[in-house]
Tab-separated table of C-alpha atoms in Angstrom:
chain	number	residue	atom	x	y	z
A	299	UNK	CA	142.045	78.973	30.692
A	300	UNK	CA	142.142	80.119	33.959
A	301	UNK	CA	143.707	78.092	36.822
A	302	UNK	CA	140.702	77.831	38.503
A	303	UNK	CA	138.702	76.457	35.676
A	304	UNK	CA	142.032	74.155	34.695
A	305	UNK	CA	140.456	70.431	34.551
A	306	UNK	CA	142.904	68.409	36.664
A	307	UNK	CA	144.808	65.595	34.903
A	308	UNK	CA	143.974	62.130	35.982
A	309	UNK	CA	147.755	61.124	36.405
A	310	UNK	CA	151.224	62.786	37.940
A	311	UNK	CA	154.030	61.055	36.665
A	312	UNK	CA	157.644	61.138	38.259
A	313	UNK	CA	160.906	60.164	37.235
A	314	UNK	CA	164.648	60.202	39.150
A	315	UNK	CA	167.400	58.537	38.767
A	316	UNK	CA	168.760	55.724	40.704
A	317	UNK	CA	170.767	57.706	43.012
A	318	UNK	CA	169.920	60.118	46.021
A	319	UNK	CA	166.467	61.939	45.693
A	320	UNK	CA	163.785	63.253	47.567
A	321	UNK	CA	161.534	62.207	45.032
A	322	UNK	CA	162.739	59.119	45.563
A	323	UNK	CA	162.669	59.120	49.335
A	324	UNK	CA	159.199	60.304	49.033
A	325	UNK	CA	158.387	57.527	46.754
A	326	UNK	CA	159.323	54.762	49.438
A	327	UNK	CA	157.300	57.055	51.780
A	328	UNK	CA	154.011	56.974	49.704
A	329	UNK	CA	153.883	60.785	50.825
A	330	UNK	CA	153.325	61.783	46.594
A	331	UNK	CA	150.606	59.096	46.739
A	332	UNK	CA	148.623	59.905	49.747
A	333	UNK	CA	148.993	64.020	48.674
A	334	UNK	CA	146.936	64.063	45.654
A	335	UNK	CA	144.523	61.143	46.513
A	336	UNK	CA	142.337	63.365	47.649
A	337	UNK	CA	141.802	65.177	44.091
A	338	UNK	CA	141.271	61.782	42.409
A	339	UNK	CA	145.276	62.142	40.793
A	340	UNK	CA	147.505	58.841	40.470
A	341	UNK	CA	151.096	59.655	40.951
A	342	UNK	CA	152.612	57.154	39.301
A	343	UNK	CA	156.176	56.187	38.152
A	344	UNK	CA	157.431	56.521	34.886
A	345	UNK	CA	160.005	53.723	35.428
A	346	UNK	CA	156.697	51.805	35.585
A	347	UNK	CA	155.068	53.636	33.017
A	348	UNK	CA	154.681	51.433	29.889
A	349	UNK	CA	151.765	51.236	28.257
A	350	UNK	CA	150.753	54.462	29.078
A	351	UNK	CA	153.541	56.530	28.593
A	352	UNK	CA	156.777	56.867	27.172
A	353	UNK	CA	159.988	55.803	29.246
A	354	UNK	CA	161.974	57.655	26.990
A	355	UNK	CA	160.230	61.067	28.687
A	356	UNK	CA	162.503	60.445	31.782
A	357	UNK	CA	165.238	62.039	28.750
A	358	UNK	CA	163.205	64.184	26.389
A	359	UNK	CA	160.583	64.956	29.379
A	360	UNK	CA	157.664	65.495	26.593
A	361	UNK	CA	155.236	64.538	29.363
A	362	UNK	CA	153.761	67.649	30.201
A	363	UNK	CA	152.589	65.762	33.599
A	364	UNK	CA	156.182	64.988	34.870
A	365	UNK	CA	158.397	66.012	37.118
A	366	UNK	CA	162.048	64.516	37.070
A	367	UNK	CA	164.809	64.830	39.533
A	368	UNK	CA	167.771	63.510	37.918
A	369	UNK	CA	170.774	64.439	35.654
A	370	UNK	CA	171.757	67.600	34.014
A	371	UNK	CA	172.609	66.520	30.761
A	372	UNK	CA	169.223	64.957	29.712
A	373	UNK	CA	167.470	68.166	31.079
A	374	UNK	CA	169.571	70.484	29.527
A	375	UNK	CA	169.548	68.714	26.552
A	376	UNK	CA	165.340	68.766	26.302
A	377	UNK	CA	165.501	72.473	27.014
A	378	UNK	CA	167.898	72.765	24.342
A	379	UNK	CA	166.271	71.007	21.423
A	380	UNK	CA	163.090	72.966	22.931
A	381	UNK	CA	160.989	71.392	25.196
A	382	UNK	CA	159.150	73.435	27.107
A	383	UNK	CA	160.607	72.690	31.131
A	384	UNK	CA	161.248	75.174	34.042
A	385	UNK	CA	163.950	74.208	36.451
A	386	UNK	CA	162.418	74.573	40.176
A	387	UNK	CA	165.471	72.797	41.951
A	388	UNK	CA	169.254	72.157	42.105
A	389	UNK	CA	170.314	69.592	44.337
A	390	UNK	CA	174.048	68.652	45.192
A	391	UNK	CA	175.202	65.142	46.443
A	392	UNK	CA	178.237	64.239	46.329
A	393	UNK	CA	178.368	60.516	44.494
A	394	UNK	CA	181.971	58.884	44.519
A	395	UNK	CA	183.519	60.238	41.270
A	396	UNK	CA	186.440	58.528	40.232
A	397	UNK	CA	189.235	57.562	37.826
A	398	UNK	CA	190.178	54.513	37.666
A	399	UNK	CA	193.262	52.391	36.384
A	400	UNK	CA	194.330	48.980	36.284
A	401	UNK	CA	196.106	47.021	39.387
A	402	UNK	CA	199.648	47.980	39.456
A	403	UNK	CA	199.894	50.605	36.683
A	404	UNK	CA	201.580	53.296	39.163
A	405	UNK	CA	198.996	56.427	37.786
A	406	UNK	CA	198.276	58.493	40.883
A	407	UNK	CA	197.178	61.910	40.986
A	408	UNK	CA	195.651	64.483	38.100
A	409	UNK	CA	198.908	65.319	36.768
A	410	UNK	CA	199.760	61.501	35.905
A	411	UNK	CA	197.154	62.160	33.291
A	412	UNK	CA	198.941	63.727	30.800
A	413	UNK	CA	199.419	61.900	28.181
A	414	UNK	CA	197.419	58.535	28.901
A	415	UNK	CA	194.574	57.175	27.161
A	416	UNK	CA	191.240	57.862	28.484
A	417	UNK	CA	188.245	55.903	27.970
A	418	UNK	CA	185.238	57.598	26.352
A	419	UNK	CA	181.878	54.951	26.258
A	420	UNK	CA	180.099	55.406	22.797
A	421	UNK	CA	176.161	54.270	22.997
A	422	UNK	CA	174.113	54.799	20.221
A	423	UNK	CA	171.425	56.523	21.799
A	424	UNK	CA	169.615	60.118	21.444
A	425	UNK	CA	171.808	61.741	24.221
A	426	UNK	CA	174.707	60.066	25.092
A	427	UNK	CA	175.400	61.376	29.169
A	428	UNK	CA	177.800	58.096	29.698
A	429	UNK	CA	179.762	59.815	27.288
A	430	UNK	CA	179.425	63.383	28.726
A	431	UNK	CA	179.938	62.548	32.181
A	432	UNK	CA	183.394	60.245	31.245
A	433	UNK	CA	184.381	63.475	29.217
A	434	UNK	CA	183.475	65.794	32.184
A	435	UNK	CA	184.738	63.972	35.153
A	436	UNK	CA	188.371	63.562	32.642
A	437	UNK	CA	188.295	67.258	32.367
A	438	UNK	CA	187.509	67.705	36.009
A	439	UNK	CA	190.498	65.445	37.555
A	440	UNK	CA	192.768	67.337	34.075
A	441	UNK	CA	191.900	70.843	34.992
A	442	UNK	CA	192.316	70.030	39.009
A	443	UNK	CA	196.405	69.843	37.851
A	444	UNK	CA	196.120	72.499	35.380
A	445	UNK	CA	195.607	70.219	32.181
A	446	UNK	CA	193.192	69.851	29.943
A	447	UNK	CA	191.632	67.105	27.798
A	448	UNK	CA	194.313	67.884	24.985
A	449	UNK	CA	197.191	66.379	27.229
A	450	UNK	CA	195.264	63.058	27.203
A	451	UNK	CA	194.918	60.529	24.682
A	452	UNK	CA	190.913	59.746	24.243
A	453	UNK	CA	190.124	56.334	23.006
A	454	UNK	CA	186.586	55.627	21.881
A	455	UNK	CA	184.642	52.607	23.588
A	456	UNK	CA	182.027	51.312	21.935
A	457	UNK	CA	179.427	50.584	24.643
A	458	UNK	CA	175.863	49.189	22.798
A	459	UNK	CA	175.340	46.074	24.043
A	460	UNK	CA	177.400	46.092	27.451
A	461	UNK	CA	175.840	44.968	30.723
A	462	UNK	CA	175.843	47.132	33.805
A	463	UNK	CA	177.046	50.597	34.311
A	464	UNK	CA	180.904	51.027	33.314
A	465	UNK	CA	181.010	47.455	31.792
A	466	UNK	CA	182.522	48.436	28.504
A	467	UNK	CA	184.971	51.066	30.136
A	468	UNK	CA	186.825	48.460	32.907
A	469	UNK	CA	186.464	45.523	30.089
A	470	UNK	CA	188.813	47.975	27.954
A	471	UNK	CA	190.991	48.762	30.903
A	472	UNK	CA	191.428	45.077	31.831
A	473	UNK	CA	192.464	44.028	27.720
A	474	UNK	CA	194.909	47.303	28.290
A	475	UNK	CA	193.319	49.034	25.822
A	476	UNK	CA	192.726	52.019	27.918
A	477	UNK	CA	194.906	53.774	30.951
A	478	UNK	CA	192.115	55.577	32.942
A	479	UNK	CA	188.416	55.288	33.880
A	480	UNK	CA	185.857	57.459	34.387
A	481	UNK	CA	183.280	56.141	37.082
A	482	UNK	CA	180.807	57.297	39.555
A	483	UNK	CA	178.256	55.634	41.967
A	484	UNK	CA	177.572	52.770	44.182
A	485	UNK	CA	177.347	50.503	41.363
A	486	UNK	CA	180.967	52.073	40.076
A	487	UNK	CA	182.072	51.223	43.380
A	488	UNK	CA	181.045	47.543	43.259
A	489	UNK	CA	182.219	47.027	39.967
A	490	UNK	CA	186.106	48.590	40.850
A	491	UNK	CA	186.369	46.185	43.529
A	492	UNK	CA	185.607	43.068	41.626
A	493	UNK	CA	188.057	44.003	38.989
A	494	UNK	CA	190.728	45.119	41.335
A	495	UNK	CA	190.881	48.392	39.457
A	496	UNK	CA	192.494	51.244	41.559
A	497	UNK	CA	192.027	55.207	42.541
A	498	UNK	CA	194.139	57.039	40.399
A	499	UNK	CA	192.323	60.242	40.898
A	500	UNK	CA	189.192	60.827	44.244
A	501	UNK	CA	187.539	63.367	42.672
A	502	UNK	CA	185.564	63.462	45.789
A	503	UNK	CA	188.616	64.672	47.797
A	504	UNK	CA	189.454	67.632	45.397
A	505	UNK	CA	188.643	70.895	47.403
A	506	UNK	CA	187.195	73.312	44.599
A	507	UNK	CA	183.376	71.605	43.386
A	508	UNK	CA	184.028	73.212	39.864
A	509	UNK	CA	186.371	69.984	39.457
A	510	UNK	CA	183.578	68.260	40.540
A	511	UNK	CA	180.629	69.318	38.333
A	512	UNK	CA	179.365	66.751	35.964
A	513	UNK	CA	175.361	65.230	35.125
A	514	UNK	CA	174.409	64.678	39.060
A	515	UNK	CA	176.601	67.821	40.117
A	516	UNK	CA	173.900	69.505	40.586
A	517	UNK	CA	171.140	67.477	39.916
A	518	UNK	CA	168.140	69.321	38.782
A	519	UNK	CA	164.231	69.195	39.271
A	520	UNK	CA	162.088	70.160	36.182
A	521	UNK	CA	158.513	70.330	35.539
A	522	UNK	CA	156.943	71.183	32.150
A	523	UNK	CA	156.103	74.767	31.694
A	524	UNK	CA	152.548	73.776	30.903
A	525	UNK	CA	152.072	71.886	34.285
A	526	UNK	CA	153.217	75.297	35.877
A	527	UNK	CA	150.707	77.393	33.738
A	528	UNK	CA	147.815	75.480	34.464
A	529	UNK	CA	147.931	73.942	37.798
A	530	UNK	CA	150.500	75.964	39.627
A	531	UNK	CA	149.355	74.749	42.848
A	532	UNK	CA	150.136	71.304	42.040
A	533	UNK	CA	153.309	71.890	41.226
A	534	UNK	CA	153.819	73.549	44.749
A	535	UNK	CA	152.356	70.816	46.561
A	536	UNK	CA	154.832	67.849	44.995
A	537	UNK	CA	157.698	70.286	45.590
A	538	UNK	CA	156.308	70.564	49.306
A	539	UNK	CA	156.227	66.752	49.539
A	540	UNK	CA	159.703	66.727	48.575
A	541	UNK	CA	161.259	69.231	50.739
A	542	UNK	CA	159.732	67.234	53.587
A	543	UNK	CA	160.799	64.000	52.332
A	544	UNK	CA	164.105	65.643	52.761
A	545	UNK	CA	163.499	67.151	56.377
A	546	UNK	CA	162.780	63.504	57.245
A	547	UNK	CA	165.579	61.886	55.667
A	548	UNK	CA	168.261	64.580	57.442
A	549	UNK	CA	167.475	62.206	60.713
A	550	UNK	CA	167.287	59.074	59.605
A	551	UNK	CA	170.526	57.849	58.250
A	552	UNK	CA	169.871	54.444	58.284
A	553	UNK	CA	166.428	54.382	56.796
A	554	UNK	CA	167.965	56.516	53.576
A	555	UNK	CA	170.573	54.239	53.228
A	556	UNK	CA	168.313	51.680	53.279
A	557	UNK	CA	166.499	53.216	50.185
A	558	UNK	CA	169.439	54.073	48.881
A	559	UNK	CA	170.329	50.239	48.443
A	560	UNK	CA	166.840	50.090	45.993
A	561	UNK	CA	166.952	53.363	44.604
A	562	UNK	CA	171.246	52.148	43.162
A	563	UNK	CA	170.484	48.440	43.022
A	564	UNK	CA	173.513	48.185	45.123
A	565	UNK	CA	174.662	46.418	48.490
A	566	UNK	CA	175.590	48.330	51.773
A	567	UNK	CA	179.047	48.158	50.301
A	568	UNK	CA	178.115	49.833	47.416
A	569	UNK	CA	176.353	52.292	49.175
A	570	UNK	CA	178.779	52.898	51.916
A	571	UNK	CA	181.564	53.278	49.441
A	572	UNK	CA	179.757	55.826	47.013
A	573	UNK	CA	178.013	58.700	49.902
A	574	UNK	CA	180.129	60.338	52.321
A	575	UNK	CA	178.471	60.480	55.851
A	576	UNK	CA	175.970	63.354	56.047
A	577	UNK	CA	174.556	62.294	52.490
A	578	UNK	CA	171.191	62.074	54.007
A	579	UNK	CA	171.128	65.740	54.879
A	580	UNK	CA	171.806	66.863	51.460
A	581	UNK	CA	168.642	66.241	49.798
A	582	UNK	CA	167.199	69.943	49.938
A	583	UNK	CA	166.738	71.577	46.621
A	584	UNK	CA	167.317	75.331	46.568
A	585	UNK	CA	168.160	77.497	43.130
A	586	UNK	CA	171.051	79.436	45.290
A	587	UNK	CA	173.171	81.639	42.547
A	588	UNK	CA	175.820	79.430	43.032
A	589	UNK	CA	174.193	76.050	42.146
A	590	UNK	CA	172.871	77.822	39.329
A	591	UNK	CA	176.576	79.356	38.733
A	592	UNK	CA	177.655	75.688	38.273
A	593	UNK	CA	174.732	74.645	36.194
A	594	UNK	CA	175.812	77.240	33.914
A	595	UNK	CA	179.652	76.077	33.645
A	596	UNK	CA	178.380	72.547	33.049
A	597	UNK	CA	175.881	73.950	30.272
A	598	UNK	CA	178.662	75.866	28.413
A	599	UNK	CA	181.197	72.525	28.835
A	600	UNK	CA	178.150	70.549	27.026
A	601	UNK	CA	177.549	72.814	24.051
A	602	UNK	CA	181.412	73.278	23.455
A	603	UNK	CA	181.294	69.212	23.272
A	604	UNK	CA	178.642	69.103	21.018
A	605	UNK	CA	176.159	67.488	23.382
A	606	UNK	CA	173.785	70.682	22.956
A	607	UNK	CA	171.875	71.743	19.968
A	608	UNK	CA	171.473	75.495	21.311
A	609	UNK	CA	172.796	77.055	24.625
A	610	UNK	CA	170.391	77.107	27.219
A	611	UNK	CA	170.220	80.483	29.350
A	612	UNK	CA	170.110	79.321	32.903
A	613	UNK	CA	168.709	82.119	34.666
A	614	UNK	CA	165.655	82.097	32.494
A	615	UNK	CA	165.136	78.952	32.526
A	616	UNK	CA	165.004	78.967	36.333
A	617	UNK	CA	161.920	79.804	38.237
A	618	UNK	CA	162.363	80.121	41.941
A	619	UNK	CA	158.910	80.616	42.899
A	620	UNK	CA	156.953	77.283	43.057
A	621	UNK	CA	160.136	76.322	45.547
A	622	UNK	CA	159.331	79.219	47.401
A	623	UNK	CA	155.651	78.879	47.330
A	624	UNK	CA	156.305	75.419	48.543
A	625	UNK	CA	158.281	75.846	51.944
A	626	UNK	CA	155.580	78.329	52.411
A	627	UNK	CA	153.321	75.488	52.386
A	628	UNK	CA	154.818	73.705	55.046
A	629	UNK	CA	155.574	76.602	57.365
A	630	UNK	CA	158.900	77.348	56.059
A	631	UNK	CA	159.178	80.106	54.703
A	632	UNK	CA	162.991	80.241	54.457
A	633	UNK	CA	164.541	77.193	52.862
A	634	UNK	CA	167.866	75.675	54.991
A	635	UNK	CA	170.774	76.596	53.893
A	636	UNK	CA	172.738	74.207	51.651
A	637	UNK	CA	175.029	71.584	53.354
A	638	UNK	CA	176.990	71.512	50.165
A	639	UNK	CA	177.446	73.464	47.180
């Protein structure tokens, strides 16, 4: 079929997660809304999805219709089991990444590591990313002072059941029977605060990102392959919508923290604790070789865990053209340059 002749769906769908998006800023906007109303296509939500289609897309993405923005493991995990996606965008934001132990226990810095016992959440779900990113942001802060996850003790904690992010983790940590945390977020930083749990590691402050990368470092944007095929043009014209979203959020610092707050389900606290200033001008997606350099080192850390079926070859899998094709659109022909990695 050729594109021309393509019947247009009825429906876009979107997912993201709940952290720092231009899909989600341009959600709040209604700018994905008011873009395709004029070929008779809903953009809808897939948070908001159910009857008509399957939350559980926003982690196998078998929605040919969808485009996520959100973390790496998931999407590296559909590509590896096979589903057919093309990554169009890396993002990086840096989200308050931290280790955390109890009041008082003296821990402070990566090399006071060695030898504790590290908390690693166990859900019994189809891809487990709590328990990637707990095992990735360990070997981050480890590898920051030269160790590894060998010089720590892991301790399995069973998660099913707990309520809100990190729940399971500091309930462990309070009972003693773990040293150190793994948490990111606004929500992470709520949660430390009420338990009194302390910094034994700021991720956030280590200079070299490769300590850094875990499932929202960097956060990719996917699309199906057969969305691409068929309506190419569509796909340029949501990835158009974002990279404006993003041009209007670099300004407005108070209106994306503002979304922020409903994006995290957090409080200004929350918020203000988990983004550095300048967050809002780091919403530009690019596929520089770096950001795809990183991708790569998080993909290989995944499959030597066990979290991937079948490596994923990065480059391949990336397709810069819709991104290009989409600044294009909006008289851009050269995309910014990225703030951060």
């Amino acid at each position: 079929m050729t594109h021309a002749a393509a019947v247009l769906p009825r429906t876009l769908w979107f997912t993201r997660c709940p952290v720092p998006t231009a899909t989600g800023i341009a959600a709040d906007r209604r700018w994905l809304t008011e873009e395709f109303a004029r070929d008779g296509i809903e953009v809808r939500s897939l948070q908001d999805a159910e009857p008509d289609a399957d939350p559980a897309a926003h982690y196998t993405h078998a929605l040919p219709g969808l485009f996520r923005e959100g973390g790496n493991v998931p999407a590296l995990w559909a590509r590896s089991r096979g589903e057919r996606t093309r990554l169009v965008g890396l993002t990086w934001i840096e989200e308050r990444q931290s280790i955390l132990v109890a009041p008082g226990s003296g821990l402070r810095g990566a090399a006071a590591l060695r030898g504790s016992r590290i908390a690693l959440p166990a859900h019994s779900i189809a891809i487990d990313f709590w328990r990637a990113m707990a095992l990735r942001g360990f070997e981050g802060a480890l590898a920051s002072a030269g160790l590894g996850l060998a010089d720590a003790v892991p301790v399995d904690v069973p998660a099913d059941g707990s309520r809100g992010q990190w729940s399971a983790e500091l309930a462990a940590l309070r009972r003693g029977d773990v040293d150190a945390v793994y948490v990111k977020g606004a929500l992470a930083v709520e949660a430390a605060r009420r338990t009194g749990a302390e910094v034994a590691v700021d991720l956030d402050g280590l200079p070299d990102p490769a300590f850094r990368v875990n499932n929202g470092t960097p956060r990719p944007i996917t699309v199906h392959q057969d969305l691409l095929d068929e309506h190419p043009g569509l796909v340029d014209r949501f990835l158009a919508v974002l990279l404006r979203a993003a041009d209007w959020a670099a300004g407005r610092p108070d209106e994306v923290d503002r979304i922020l707050g409903a994006e995290t389900g957090a409080g200004a606290e929350g918020v203000a604790g988990a983004y550095l200033p300048g967050t809002h001008r780091t919403l530009h997606p690019d596929l520089s070789a770096h950001r795809l350099t990183l991708l790569a080192a998080q993909e290989k850390a995944l499959r030597a865990h066990g979290f991937l079926p079948e490596a994923v070859d990065i480059d391949s899998w990336a397709d810069p053209a819709p991104l290009r094709r989409a600044a294009a659109l909006n008289g851009t022909p050269a995309l910014p340059p990225p703030v951060t990695p």
